[in-house]
C-alpha atoms as one frame of an Amber mdcrd trajectory, in Angstrom:
protein
 102.255 -25.268  24.416 103.946 -23.538  21.452 102.185 -21.700  19.304 101.459
 -22.419  16.001 101.827 -19.713  13.512  99.254 -18.693  11.330  99.973 -20.799
   8.115 100.435 -23.518  10.180 104.310 -24.128   9.711 106.317 -23.427  12.950
 109.161 -21.055  12.969 108.215 -19.679   9.803 107.966 -15.772   9.677 107.298
 -13.225   7.453 110.990 -12.538   6.755 111.624 -16.261   5.657 109.064 -15.522
   2.974 110.370 -14.829  -0.530 109.515 -11.585  -1.430 107.965 -11.313  -5.012
 108.528  -8.395  -7.321 111.669  -6.991  -5.410 113.511  -3.799  -6.804 116.701
  -2.867  -6.855 117.634   0.727  -6.615 120.257   0.556  -9.596 118.710  -1.455
 -12.062 115.403   0.989 -11.934 118.309   3.812 -12.471 120.301   2.395 -14.699
 116.695   1.988 -17.062 115.022   5.568 -16.582 119.251   6.105 -17.913 118.285
   4.100 -20.947 115.121   5.660 -20.873 113.379   8.281 -19.454 110.343   6.492
 -17.296 111.371   2.723 -18.051 112.453   2.796 -14.234 109.291   3.609 -12.735
 107.923   1.385 -15.224 109.887  -1.323 -13.719 109.161   0.080 -10.192 105.375
  -0.394 -11.130 104.866   3.515 -10.642 103.481   3.371 -14.617 101.645   6.403
 -14.686 104.921   8.428 -13.173 107.034   6.304 -16.064 104.444   6.821 -18.946
 104.229  11.031 -17.458 107.782  10.889 -18.121 108.084   9.531 -21.418 105.172
  11.822 -22.935 107.376  14.542 -21.506 110.080  13.639 -23.572 108.290  13.174
 -26.339 105.868  16.717 -26.207 108.767  18.474 -26.561 110.293  16.603 -29.370
 107.896  17.063 -31.215 107.342  21.129 -29.890 110.956  20.786 -30.818 111.026
  19.890 -34.657 107.656  21.581 -34.828 108.506  24.918 -34.028 112.105  24.722
 -35.729 109.932  23.397 -38.655 108.138  26.800 -39.071 109.535  30.379 -39.126
 108.047  32.637 -36.504 109.470  35.122 -34.406 109.314  33.763 -31.269 110.978
  30.631 -32.998 114.960  31.556 -30.909 114.049  31.656 -27.954 111.171  29.152
 -27.496 113.997  26.686 -29.497 116.371  27.378 -26.307 114.066  26.742 -23.767
 112.806  23.392 -25.671 116.258  22.413 -25.765 116.925  23.264 -21.962 113.758
  20.991 -20.962 114.901  18.013 -22.524 118.187  18.091 -20.257 115.752  18.960
 -16.755 113.016  16.452 -17.907 116.044  13.649 -17.810 117.715  14.173 -14.773
 114.626  15.045 -12.875 113.460  11.444 -14.106 116.840   9.550 -12.981 116.610
  11.605  -9.906 112.592  10.842  -9.313 113.210   7.417  -9.687 115.800   7.042
  -7.267 113.713   8.415  -4.619 110.612   6.339  -5.984 113.008   3.480  -5.310
 113.825   3.934  -1.921 109.950   4.545  -1.266 109.435   1.231  -2.812 111.875
  -0.275  -1.027 111.306   0.707   1.942 107.593  -0.001   2.074 108.087  -3.676
   0.239 110.666  -4.213   3.798 108.130  -3.314   5.853 105.648  -5.744   3.948
 107.562  -8.823   4.534 108.501  -8.062   8.669 105.058  -6.904   9.752 102.442
  -8.875   6.883 100.286  -5.740   6.401 100.379  -2.872   3.647  96.552  -1.996
   5.305  98.407   1.008   8.029 101.275   2.241   7.170 103.331   4.268   9.182
 102.950   7.699   9.918 106.387   8.674   7.907 105.173   6.403   5.289 102.045
   7.653   4.634 103.041  11.171   3.939 105.746  10.122   1.903 103.292   7.787
   0.108 100.363   9.980  -0.792 103.271  12.531  -2.320 104.634   9.507  -4.477
 101.414   8.220  -5.756  99.135  11.182  -5.486  99.917  11.474  -9.016  99.203
   7.317  -9.845  96.103   8.156  -8.240  94.499  11.686  -9.416  92.463  12.644
 -12.438  95.981  14.404 -13.089  97.518  12.037 -15.618  94.629  11.643 -17.926
  94.223  15.431 -18.479  98.298  15.207 -19.364  97.279  12.685 -21.762  94.325
  14.274 -23.153  96.566  17.640 -23.593  99.483  16.433 -24.904  98.234  14.218
 -27.323  96.112  17.124 -28.846  99.337  18.896 -28.754 101.085  16.384 -30.176
  98.586  15.911 -33.366  98.748  20.248 -33.537 102.765  20.178 -33.815 102.477
  16.756 -36.874  99.695  17.795 -38.455 100.395  21.309 -38.752  97.261  22.959
 -39.392  97.738  26.812 -40.770  95.458  28.157 -37.872  97.247  26.689 -35.807
 100.686  28.790 -37.035  98.715  32.303 -37.721  97.909  32.011 -34.021 101.141
  31.136 -32.522 102.236  34.047 -35.004  99.952  36.614 -33.694  99.628  35.018
 -29.671 102.749  32.817 -29.414 104.639  35.919 -27.873 102.487  36.978 -25.529
 100.846  33.167 -24.350 105.047  32.187 -23.574 105.118  35.245 -21.704 102.417
  34.648 -20.073 103.425  31.210 -19.110 106.293  31.593 -17.370 104.824  34.648
 -15.741 102.293  32.005 -14.531 104.779  29.424 -13.825 107.429  32.145 -11.940
 104.091  32.846  -9.243 103.238  29.247  -8.703 107.432  28.775  -7.734 107.285
  32.405  -5.526 103.901  31.259  -3.428 104.840  27.985  -3.029 108.580  29.027
  -1.216 106.404  31.593   0.873 103.616  28.973   1.161 106.523  26.774   2.349
 108.319  29.379   4.484 104.946  30.500   6.269 104.694  26.577   8.175 107.880
  26.356   8.719 107.457  29.900  10.919 104.221  28.156  11.568 106.009  25.398
  13.266 108.673  26.923  14.482 105.902  29.019  16.712
């Protein structure tokens, strides 16, 4: 006796079902190359896409602000802000290509197995890395901080200019030191984990 498929149609498998919202790596990469973040939105990674858009807008706003006022930290800060634009742009393209691979892998497995509630171990590890930003509170904090900074950049209050003139250099140096310590600590942590695995 032949067993019927749960859907009631014989011979129909998950492979023959049409995939909804198919993602194409080339289209996602092209959209991100045109407008940073647009490829992520195409992949339905809305928070990541809006994050890249906000970072580019925030960087351009800061660049315009610091080029329009005359304070001593202008030159190194302008160089750093100008360098951030291609870094954000190319990382955005790299990230959308990686995200497209993960999205297509997940949807391919959904089509062949018909179950996305219990992901495979390697898929779960990759998925947590890609979806952490989508589900966390980090995006909300970025919107609050980014929106506040953009208001200050466009309104140009005098107290903000005076604060930057007095403490801007120290803050700038402090941020660089903190970022360097974070990167240094991260590399040490990765090396310690590799040694622990080998032992």
